[in-house]
XYZ file of C-alpha atoms in Angstrom:
712
model
C 107.299 14.417 46.979
C 105.939 14.465 43.419
C 108.024 17.504 42.640
C 111.250 15.837 43.759
C 110.317 12.663 41.969
C 110.729 14.505 38.682
C 114.418 14.974 39.370
C 115.042 11.462 40.551
C 117.604 9.649 38.410
C 116.322 6.626 36.760
C 118.351 3.438 36.974
C 120.480 2.263 34.042
C 118.200 -0.661 33.342
C 115.022 1.497 33.328
C 113.690 2.102 29.857
C 113.093 5.608 28.558
C 109.559 4.915 27.527
C 106.876 3.061 29.384
C 104.429 4.098 32.042
C 107.113 5.818 34.081
C 108.612 7.818 31.275
C 110.834 10.854 31.559
C 109.195 14.001 32.964
C 110.621 17.386 32.125
C 110.768 20.311 34.485
C 107.909 22.216 32.849
C 104.451 20.749 32.465
C 104.336 21.845 28.838
C 107.128 19.398 28.016
C 105.549 16.433 29.736
C 104.626 13.505 27.435
C 100.926 13.225 26.691
C 99.127 10.568 28.703
C 95.721 9.524 27.353
C 94.539 8.787 30.843
C 95.050 12.376 31.959
C 91.775 14.214 32.506
C 92.303 17.488 30.675
C 91.682 18.970 27.294
C 94.871 19.376 25.306
C 93.225 21.827 22.973
C 94.449 25.390 23.587
C 91.986 27.744 25.298
C 91.329 31.368 24.268
C 92.535 33.857 26.896
C 90.715 37.240 27.373
C 92.391 40.457 26.167
C 94.561 42.258 28.853
C 92.827 45.091 30.894
C 95.235 47.910 30.108
C 93.100 50.459 32.018
C 93.433 48.526 35.262
C 97.165 48.259 34.661
C 97.380 52.030 34.192
C 95.380 52.605 37.375
C 97.636 50.323 39.360
C 100.746 52.020 37.997
C 99.224 55.414 38.777
C 98.448 54.326 42.345
C 102.005 53.084 42.684
C 103.406 56.411 41.462
C 101.163 58.306 43.874
C 102.284 56.089 46.722
C 105.915 56.824 45.856
C 105.176 60.574 45.711
C 103.358 60.489 49.043
C 106.198 58.586 50.664
C 108.752 61.074 49.314
C 106.550 63.941 50.539
C 106.227 62.335 53.948
C 109.978 62.031 54.218
C 110.486 65.681 53.224
C 111.268 67.935 56.294
C 108.214 69.785 57.589
C 109.707 73.213 57.075
C 110.038 72.775 53.295
C 107.123 73.802 51.040
C 107.195 70.428 49.239
C 105.948 68.819 52.446
C 102.555 70.514 52.102
C 101.930 70.530 48.341
C 98.994 68.595 47.054
C 97.266 68.213 50.403
C 93.529 67.800 50.328
C 91.126 70.336 51.817
C 89.964 67.855 54.401
C 93.577 67.306 55.507
C 94.073 71.055 55.904
C 90.759 71.566 57.694
C 91.408 68.862 60.283
C 94.832 70.146 61.060
C 93.738 73.788 61.271
C 91.019 72.826 63.745
C 93.530 70.809 65.770
C 95.960 73.747 65.774
C 93.244 76.126 66.972
C 92.326 73.743 69.794
C 95.964 73.375 70.804
C 96.439 77.159 70.726
C 93.357 77.580 72.902
C 94.645 75.184 75.548
C 98.107 76.741 75.364
C 96.536 80.181 75.828
C 94.529 78.978 78.822
C 97.672 77.474 80.360
C 99.653 80.659 79.664
C 96.999 82.862 81.263
C 96.710 80.540 84.248
C 100.447 80.993 84.849
C 100.979 84.656 83.939
C 97.584 86.032 84.927
C 96.101 83.990 87.756
C 92.716 85.290 88.840
C 93.872 85.407 92.448
C 96.338 88.140 91.483
C 93.481 90.557 90.808
C 92.527 90.178 94.480
C 95.946 91.334 95.659
C 96.880 95.015 96.123
C 98.882 96.375 93.199
C 101.183 98.267 95.565
C 102.904 97.028 98.677
C 100.835 98.050 101.713
C 102.100 100.643 104.128
C 104.574 99.434 106.720
C 105.443 101.398 109.844
C 108.764 100.507 111.432
C 109.095 100.959 115.171
C 112.186 101.111 117.331
C 112.511 98.494 120.047
C 110.739 100.818 122.509
C 107.764 101.370 120.176
C 108.860 104.753 118.805
C 107.956 105.076 115.097
C 111.065 105.581 113.000
C 109.845 105.338 109.401
C 106.733 104.692 107.374
C 106.908 103.414 103.824
C 104.635 101.887 101.227
C 101.243 102.620 99.757
C 98.140 103.348 101.792
C 95.740 100.509 101.042
C 92.683 99.349 102.893
C 90.130 96.573 102.843
C 88.607 95.870 99.401
C 85.128 97.141 98.602
C 82.102 95.129 97.468
C 79.941 96.667 94.774
C 76.816 95.097 96.284
C 77.410 97.114 99.471
C 77.971 100.467 97.740
C 75.125 102.907 97.015
C 74.200 103.475 93.377
C 75.348 107.103 93.537
C 78.867 105.884 94.412
C 79.120 103.433 91.505
C 77.475 105.571 88.817
C 80.183 108.294 88.550
C 82.855 105.682 87.825
C 80.743 103.999 85.155
C 79.779 107.317 83.551
C 83.312 108.640 83.161
C 85.284 105.415 82.765
C 83.081 102.815 81.060
C 79.415 103.571 80.244
C 78.773 100.215 78.588
C 80.536 98.187 81.277
C 77.588 95.872 81.888
C 77.001 95.173 78.173
C 80.421 94.588 76.576
C 82.762 91.596 76.763
C 85.883 93.271 78.054
C 86.698 95.380 74.987
C 84.286 98.052 73.753
C 84.842 99.283 70.159
C 81.974 101.762 70.527
C 83.530 103.205 73.650
C 86.889 103.556 71.904
C 85.255 105.347 68.979
C 83.254 107.638 71.280
C 86.350 108.528 73.311
C 88.277 109.318 70.137
C 85.408 111.437 68.745
C 84.310 113.358 71.846
C 87.511 113.375 73.868
C 85.619 112.255 76.993
C 85.660 108.850 78.580
C 88.453 106.337 78.386
C 89.330 104.229 75.391
C 89.992 101.278 77.683
C 87.200 99.535 79.512
C 87.210 99.005 83.259
C 88.096 95.356 82.613
C 91.077 96.402 80.481
C 92.227 98.838 83.147
C 92.029 96.114 85.766
C 94.061 93.834 83.498
C 96.607 96.601 82.908
C 97.418 97.649 86.445
C 97.041 94.154 87.917
C 98.942 92.003 85.427
C 100.870 94.252 83.026
C 103.420 97.053 82.948
C 102.463 100.620 81.928
C 104.495 100.491 78.700
C 102.702 101.829 75.634
C 103.202 99.134 72.985
C 100.925 97.195 70.677
C 102.046 93.950 72.294
C 101.013 95.184 75.710
C 97.626 96.380 74.366
C 97.057 92.983 72.757
C 97.828 91.201 76.019
C 95.584 93.667 77.847
C 92.633 92.817 75.574
C 93.367 89.112 75.854
C 93.432 89.204 79.666
C 90.271 91.329 79.638
C 88.437 88.552 77.756
C 89.897 86.065 80.226
C 88.597 88.058 83.206
C 85.176 88.456 81.624
C 84.977 84.702 81.082
C 85.658 83.768 84.684
C 84.375 86.665 86.787
C 81.044 88.388 87.095
C 80.699 92.072 86.275
C 80.298 92.991 89.936
C 83.442 91.035 90.830
C 85.431 92.849 88.150
C 84.146 96.253 89.264
C 84.838 95.455 92.924
C 88.410 94.463 92.183
C 88.896 97.539 90.018
C 87.661 99.947 92.696
C 89.706 98.150 95.352
C 93.009 98.615 93.480
C 92.753 101.845 91.476
C 95.167 104.654 92.348
C 93.585 107.884 93.636
C 96.693 109.976 94.301
C 98.400 110.972 97.553
C 99.736 107.400 97.799
C 96.152 106.111 98.256
C 95.210 102.851 96.531
C 91.631 101.653 96.458
C 88.315 103.431 97.005
C 88.198 102.719 100.722
C 91.626 104.217 101.416
C 90.861 107.225 99.184
C 87.470 107.995 100.734
C 88.921 107.806 104.247
C 91.874 109.962 103.237
C 90.113 112.746 101.334
C 86.738 112.856 103.104
C 87.207 110.807 106.281
C 84.266 108.636 105.256
C 83.821 105.013 104.485
C 82.963 104.416 100.826
C 79.531 103.107 101.804
C 78.764 106.555 103.302
C 80.095 108.774 100.521
C 77.917 111.613 99.284
C 77.185 111.913 95.540
C 79.492 114.929 95.102
C 82.299 113.168 96.977
C 81.987 110.060 94.822
C 81.967 112.228 91.674
C 85.207 113.940 92.701
C 86.877 110.606 93.486
C 85.822 109.215 90.109
C 87.434 112.210 88.437
C 90.810 111.500 90.024
C 91.391 108.222 88.192
C 92.463 109.773 84.886
C 95.402 111.702 86.395
C 95.597 111.263 90.189
C 98.560 113.570 90.693
C 97.248 116.310 88.419
C 93.766 116.310 89.991
C 94.867 115.730 93.595
C 92.314 117.808 95.563
C 94.665 118.385 98.498
C 97.056 120.231 96.175
C 94.975 121.252 93.149
C 91.404 121.576 94.305
C 90.351 123.804 91.377
C 91.503 121.203 88.882
C 89.751 118.460 90.833
C 86.531 120.515 90.859
C 86.641 121.102 87.086
C 87.232 117.402 86.549
C 84.325 116.629 88.890
C 82.069 118.871 86.781
C 83.049 116.814 83.745
C 82.074 113.649 85.622
C 78.723 115.142 86.567
C 78.131 116.073 82.925
C 78.866 112.489 81.912
C 76.359 111.280 84.496
C 73.710 113.567 82.980
C 74.522 112.289 79.488
C 74.263 108.715 80.700
C 70.960 109.328 82.458
C 72.147 108.885 86.027
C 71.319 112.512 86.884
C 68.932 115.144 85.633
C 70.077 118.621 84.735
C 68.400 119.967 87.880
C 70.118 117.416 90.132
C 73.466 118.162 88.544
C 73.005 121.910 89.066
C 72.285 121.431 92.768
C 75.316 119.223 93.414
C 77.676 121.163 95.739
C 81.452 121.151 95.800
C 82.668 118.624 98.386
C 84.763 119.711 101.336
C 88.108 117.974 101.750
C 88.674 116.519 105.214
C 92.202 115.131 105.522
C 92.956 114.231 109.125
C 95.727 111.657 109.043
C 99.114 113.298 108.813
C 102.305 111.401 108.088
C 105.127 113.144 109.902
C 107.433 110.145 109.740
C 110.204 109.922 107.150
C 109.626 107.445 104.342
C 113.195 106.261 104.580
C 116.345 106.263 106.678
C 119.577 104.323 106.317
C 118.309 101.690 108.729
C 114.762 101.643 107.320
C 115.974 101.180 103.731
C 117.963 98.153 104.852
C 115.297 96.736 107.172
C 112.176 97.199 105.037
C 112.966 94.650 102.267
C 113.907 92.108 104.943
C 110.661 92.795 106.811
C 108.583 92.385 103.642
C 110.095 88.972 102.851
C 107.895 87.256 105.397
C 104.764 89.285 104.691
C 101.857 87.925 102.683
C 100.166 90.056 100.038
C 97.264 91.777 101.756
C 95.436 95.090 102.010
C 96.156 95.550 105.702
C 98.741 97.955 107.047
C 101.650 96.487 108.930
C 103.407 97.705 112.067
C 106.747 95.996 112.666
C 108.977 96.368 115.687
C 112.676 96.373 114.819
C 115.865 95.896 116.805
C 116.816 99.574 116.494
C 117.454 101.375 119.779
C 116.107 104.920 119.400
C 118.539 106.294 122.003
C 121.580 104.654 120.415
C 120.492 105.743 116.947
C 120.190 109.348 118.085
C 123.585 109.087 119.772
C 125.188 107.642 116.623
C 123.771 110.501 114.550
C 125.100 113.115 117.001
C 128.552 111.557 117.248
C 129.068 111.249 113.491
C 127.627 114.697 112.727
C 130.049 116.494 115.044
C 133.142 114.712 113.707
C 135.447 116.907 111.615
C 135.014 114.905 108.417
C 135.414 117.662 105.866
C 134.294 116.276 102.501
C 134.688 112.652 103.621
C 131.799 110.306 104.363
C 131.246 108.208 107.468
C 129.442 104.971 108.327
C 128.715 103.372 111.682
C 127.121 100.054 112.608
C 126.315 99.070 116.180
C 124.973 95.615 117.020
C 124.643 93.159 119.859
C 126.856 90.053 119.816
C 123.743 88.165 118.672
C 123.573 90.265 115.469
C 120.704 92.581 116.456
C 121.514 95.900 114.806
C 120.732 98.715 117.258
C 122.113 101.738 115.370
C 123.147 102.477 111.802
C 124.571 105.520 110.051
C 125.149 105.162 106.322
C 126.485 108.625 105.558
C 126.597 112.235 106.668
C 123.131 113.069 105.298
C 120.378 110.730 104.108
C 118.575 113.632 102.418
C 121.641 114.429 100.311
C 122.632 110.822 99.619
C 120.511 107.780 100.581
C 123.324 105.439 99.495
C 124.068 103.298 102.539
C 127.819 103.059 103.036
C 127.349 100.591 105.880
C 125.432 97.957 103.896
C 125.998 98.752 100.210
C 129.554 100.078 99.865
C 132.213 97.385 99.514
C 135.574 98.747 100.600
C 138.878 97.206 101.640
C 138.986 96.425 105.384
C 142.714 97.069 105.673
C 144.433 95.785 108.800
C 141.129 94.896 110.463
C 141.368 91.755 108.285
C 144.495 90.690 110.206
C 142.196 89.399 112.931
C 141.326 86.432 110.646
C 145.040 85.743 109.975
C 145.988 85.693 113.647
C 142.927 83.647 114.631
C 143.845 81.032 111.999
C 147.364 80.939 113.455
C 146.079 80.532 117.008
C 143.862 77.666 115.876
C 146.883 76.101 114.197
C 148.772 76.034 117.528
C 150.590 79.389 117.631
C 150.722 81.426 120.866
C 150.731 85.227 121.349
C 154.280 84.943 122.747
C 155.623 83.132 119.679
C 157.955 85.232 117.565
C 158.161 85.865 113.855
C 160.573 87.819 111.662
C 159.828 91.527 111.442
C 162.496 92.507 108.935
C 161.764 94.122 105.598
C 160.726 91.725 102.820
C 163.376 92.113 100.130
C 162.529 89.160 97.841
C 159.518 88.058 95.866
C 157.025 89.978 93.763
C 155.065 91.286 96.761
C 157.063 93.479 99.154
C 154.840 95.215 101.717
C 156.234 97.906 104.001
C 155.663 98.675 107.637
C 154.200 102.015 108.588
C 156.922 104.618 109.234
C 159.594 102.009 108.423
C 159.518 100.342 111.840
C 161.274 96.955 111.640
C 163.048 94.555 113.999
C 164.722 91.180 113.842
C 161.803 89.383 115.473
C 158.533 90.299 117.117
C 155.933 88.425 119.132
C 152.548 87.807 117.584
C 150.885 89.964 120.234
C 153.166 92.930 119.553
C 152.908 92.422 115.786
C 149.108 92.542 116.055
C 149.126 95.537 118.410
C 151.480 97.594 116.231
C 149.857 96.285 113.033
C 153.124 95.050 111.466
C 152.494 94.366 107.785
C 155.556 92.221 107.120
C 154.837 90.027 110.145
C 151.201 89.562 109.039
C 152.264 88.529 105.513
C 154.840 86.067 106.841
C 152.293 84.604 109.250
C 149.786 84.367 106.388
C 152.286 82.364 104.351
C 153.054 80.132 107.336
C 149.422 79.373 108.089
C 148.316 79.102 104.460
C 145.775 81.131 102.536
C 143.240 78.303 102.577
C 143.174 78.217 106.382
C 142.846 81.998 106.620
C 139.997 82.045 104.114
C 138.330 79.120 105.896
C 138.489 81.056 109.172
C 136.974 84.162 107.591
C 134.217 82.114 105.985
C 133.363 80.459 109.298
C 132.949 83.931 110.824
C 130.439 84.854 108.129
C 132.502 86.641 105.466
C 130.927 85.910 102.084
C 132.805 88.369 99.852
C 135.359 86.987 97.358
C 138.816 86.246 98.762
C 141.493 85.063 96.300
C 143.588 82.091 97.361
C 147.366 82.331 97.304
C 147.439 86.128 97.299
C 149.653 87.329 100.205
C 148.166 90.845 99.995
C 144.954 89.338 101.399
C 146.646 89.398 104.811
C 146.532 93.208 104.693
C 142.837 93.347 103.794
C 142.875 93.939 100.037
C 139.616 92.026 99.449
C 136.560 94.288 99.666
C 133.542 93.764 101.912
C 130.814 95.818 103.573
C 131.173 97.373 107.020
C 128.126 95.370 108.148
C 129.795 92.126 107.060
C 133.052 92.985 108.855
C 131.304 94.081 112.055
C 129.247 90.867 112.082
C 132.472 88.853 111.981
C 133.812 90.726 115.009
C 130.458 90.088 116.734
C 131.107 86.376 116.216
C 134.433 86.766 118.019
C 132.762 88.708 120.844
C 130.160 85.956 121.348
C 132.501 83.095 120.385
C 129.508 81.741 118.523
C 129.483 82.230 114.783
C 128.540 82.972 112.106
C 126.549 85.959 113.363
C 123.773 87.103 111.024
C 123.092 90.825 111.263
C 119.323 91.346 111.377
C 116.926 94.275 111.879
C 113.898 92.250 113.030
C 113.947 90.379 116.361
C 114.367 86.646 115.861
C 111.537 84.397 116.877
C 112.191 81.940 119.655
C 114.141 79.044 118.228
C 112.359 75.702 118.245
C 113.946 72.387 119.071
C 114.261 71.442 115.391
C 116.028 74.688 114.514
C 118.244 74.240 117.553
C 119.243 70.775 116.389
C 119.756 71.633 112.711
C 121.357 75.097 112.976
C 125.105 74.841 112.683
C 127.132 77.113 114.959
C 130.900 77.150 115.392
C 133.237 78.435 118.063
C 136.940 78.414 118.764
C 138.578 76.751 121.714
C 138.632 78.628 124.982
C 142.421 79.014 124.822
C 142.416 80.395 121.268
C 139.579 82.791 122.096
C 141.376 84.092 125.195
C 144.604 84.565 123.227
C 142.800 86.478 120.463
C 141.064 88.763 122.948
C 144.430 89.331 124.608
C 145.793 90.605 121.286
C 142.679 92.698 120.604
C 143.097 94.362 124.003
C 146.764 95.007 123.295
C 145.865 96.704 120.006
C 143.397 99.086 121.643
C 145.265 99.765 124.885
C 148.903 100.059 123.794
C 148.868 99.690 120.049
C 147.487 101.545 117.051
C 144.023 101.909 118.628
C 144.999 103.820 121.756
C 142.623 106.669 120.827
C 139.700 104.283 121.458
C 140.697 103.199 124.964
C 137.809 102.915 127.452
C 137.910 102.579 131.248
C 136.388 99.092 130.909
C 137.491 95.970 129.071
C 137.579 96.820 125.392
C 138.732 94.977 122.280
C 139.361 96.280 118.782
C 141.517 96.669 115.704
C 142.403 99.558 113.435
C 142.491 99.423 109.657
C 144.029 101.747 107.060
C 144.149 100.932 103.366
C 146.752 101.896 100.790
C 147.235 105.632 100.240
C 144.835 106.382 103.104
C 141.741 105.601 101.014
C 139.865 103.933 103.903
C 140.152 104.278 107.653
C 138.368 101.846 109.972
C 138.038 100.835 113.588
C 136.049 97.768 114.650
C 135.766 96.565 118.213
C 133.502 95.634 121.106
C 132.946 96.423 124.755
C 130.131 95.455 127.094
C 127.301 94.104 124.944
C 127.969 96.319 121.913
C 129.986 95.579 118.775
C 130.645 98.693 116.693
C 132.314 99.291 113.349
C 133.272 102.747 112.027
C 134.437 103.629 108.504
C 135.637 106.950 107.092
C 136.415 107.512 103.431
C 135.536 109.250 100.181
C 132.845 107.958 97.840
C 135.162 108.294 94.837
C 137.842 106.210 96.606
C 140.263 109.136 96.592
C 142.883 109.343 99.378
C 142.034 110.967 102.682
C 144.261 113.588 104.254
C 146.465 110.958 105.975
C 143.535 109.777 108.145
C 144.283 106.396 109.740
C 142.069 103.921 111.527
C 143.680 104.875 114.809
C 142.697 108.506 114.272
C 139.206 109.777 113.529
C 137.439 106.333 113.336
C 138.897 105.350 116.730
C 137.792 108.652 118.267
C 134.267 108.289 116.836
C 134.126 104.735 118.200
C 135.200 105.853 121.662
C 132.834 108.843 121.655
C 129.908 106.572 120.796
C 130.800 103.711 123.136
C 131.518 105.920 126.132
C 127.992 107.360 126.059
C 126.222 104.234 124.776
C 127.330 102.039 127.663
C 125.909 104.561 130.135
C 122.433 104.690 128.563
C 119.618 102.783 130.287
C 118.042 99.864 128.489
C 115.055 100.885 126.351
C 111.617 100.186 127.793
C 108.981 98.967 125.332
C 106.010 101.292 124.952
C 102.486 100.022 125.581
C 101.338 101.946 122.482
C 102.316 100.028 119.343
C 102.022 102.994 116.977
C 101.637 106.259 118.901
C 101.913 108.437 115.807
C 99.738 106.344 113.545
C 96.668 107.732 111.773
C 93.342 107.794 113.630
C 90.759 105.408 112.210
C 86.986 105.970 112.517
C 85.192 103.599 114.878
C 82.399 101.309 113.754
C 79.650 102.894 115.864
C 75.998 103.458 115.130
C 76.556 107.097 114.142
C 79.506 107.506 111.783
C 81.791 110.489 112.204
C 80.995 112.918 109.409
C 77.542 111.423 108.907
C 74.662 113.874 108.529
C 71.224 113.195 110.024
C 68.282 115.199 108.537
C 66.091 117.105 111.003
C 62.930 117.807 109.062
C 62.037 118.731 105.524
C 63.560 122.234 105.470
C 67.079 120.939 104.801
C 68.231 121.167 108.410
C 70.719 118.492 109.437
C 73.082 117.638 112.257
C 76.593 116.322 111.546
C 78.770 114.450 114.015
C 82.488 115.139 113.701
C 85.497 114.072 115.710
C 85.824 117.358 117.586
C 82.163 118.334 117.926
C 78.609 118.544 116.581
C 77.614 120.797 113.672
C 74.085 122.060 112.899
C 73.448 123.398 109.374
C 70.605 124.206 106.977
C 70.493 124.292 103.183
C 70.717 127.810 101.816
C 72.116 129.271 105.049
C 75.784 130.380 104.681
C 76.645 129.706 108.324
C 76.634 126.666 110.574
C 76.530 126.193 114.333
C 79.289 124.170 116.003
C 79.354 122.775 119.530
C 82.727 121.477 120.690
C 85.098 121.586 123.630
C 85.546 125.335 123.109
C 81.834 125.973 123.498
C 79.193 127.176 121.055
C 80.512 128.850 117.883
C 79.088 130.265 114.679
C 81.249 129.480 111.651
C 81.100 130.285 107.962
C 79.853 127.279 106.030
């Protein structure tokens, strides 16, 4: 309150002087009071510390500079000027640590260690027909992985000598080995670890980036795996030619021996194959393989694994290839079925045998029927399936050897008038009847003016007759009446997935393209009145209760289905499909596209739904071939014989033409047992027993033909 008392106005009768005199705002102007306890004499103040002032101003300037530098964007050089060494060191160390963790995370994603345990090529798959008859065999020949601890030293040493002499002493990359390979021309520049990284994780491209990644992954493998684990994985995945991957598959293929029982000369020849498996393939180029084997033996001498005397005594191994693959690697059906079969397969080294839905008798019949058709230069495709979608026969062209392109599953062509089935079904579902009439006069207005074949018109026509005679103008008018959205919705419900433009009246005449397999599957849905039907080459597993509850299936009303089948029968019995008439109930529709570019017939009878297409690959016009001509005749020729064939009986032998595998018995086939110290030995083979002696050019064989003397 003392402060405010100074500003308090004195009263008019208060004197200016006295004990309560006037106080000014500043203490220096206050009147002197003798009772105050202070010395009025001026005191001497110390001289100002100009150095401290300069230091404070300097600190202030530095603070301003640092703040401006902090606010400068990080990508500008000014952001980093004037930094102290300690600042740089801490951040460099932090960056290195972050890069290390990022590298570990990147390798864990792009190069998981488990991937080196998987085969680098898809294992061999044998496809069987429904009766167990092998139809195709595709994929690499792989077998169980090997364990280095279980292999004899003379099996491991050739691979180390020729591929990576310092394998057990380097850390994934060997500069000395690279220099030696460049100087001598022998041995590989890449270590075994690098090779494992290359064919397990990387592509074979020859770039510096790929080599850098290869070295990086090699260090990664060396950090997490033991040397024996790396070598085991390398030998289990390396390619040895003749479609053989891994040491076990190669030893069984070339010498009919397990890798644990390989002889030194056999192991040396196998080690020589790794540099160029196709060039040194002993089944085709034995002389080259032998010269390469001699190089391997020389490397073993240089490494100290063999003496000169042991190397000189090493004989040339005898090739013993017993498994023959007489099956084709591909057919039209196999090329379509194999990717679907592999979708549910786990990566493994074991061979797979898969039974398909293909009927061997029907497939042979389809091939005969299409091959004897007078096609000229045109191509043909045929798909036969059950109403459930099980494909039992497939022809994708005149010759798979000349053209493996599958015209049944890959070629998208216009379906022509076979598409009218969707238009009429949509109309039936909307309440139309086969006896209802529609105008059949020429369309003279509008931008789209389709014509009827041969100029056949009338005032009106029933839906059944319009469908049977394949009237174009009636189909377009009905399409406009029903609405494109309803027609497209009907086609989609039957399983058509190809694009279909809305509002385009030409869609009624089948101008949208789709595959023959897709179109035939839609007709299978009509045959079963349960859709959509999914065409499949592998038998479906038994449906569980959850799948049964959650799987959505549609059907049309009984009346609409009967009416549609009535029109399909009219088309095949008295309409454009008369050439396909059978003595039993049959249903179908012809299709011919503009300028005779495509001719089709799709229909069903009994328990078979079959689609046939004829056309040129370059989409050029046919010689006035219509769907009611050659396709209808092919359909009838196939169906007439197919419905008379007996049902296939499954074979008790799952793979009757598969390769023979050696049995795990006490005495291995091909194993030699010494009989004394003179070099006499007895060898057990699949077809007999062989007695031989070192230095003797003949051997004695005892087999089912008796006792024979053969040249060694």
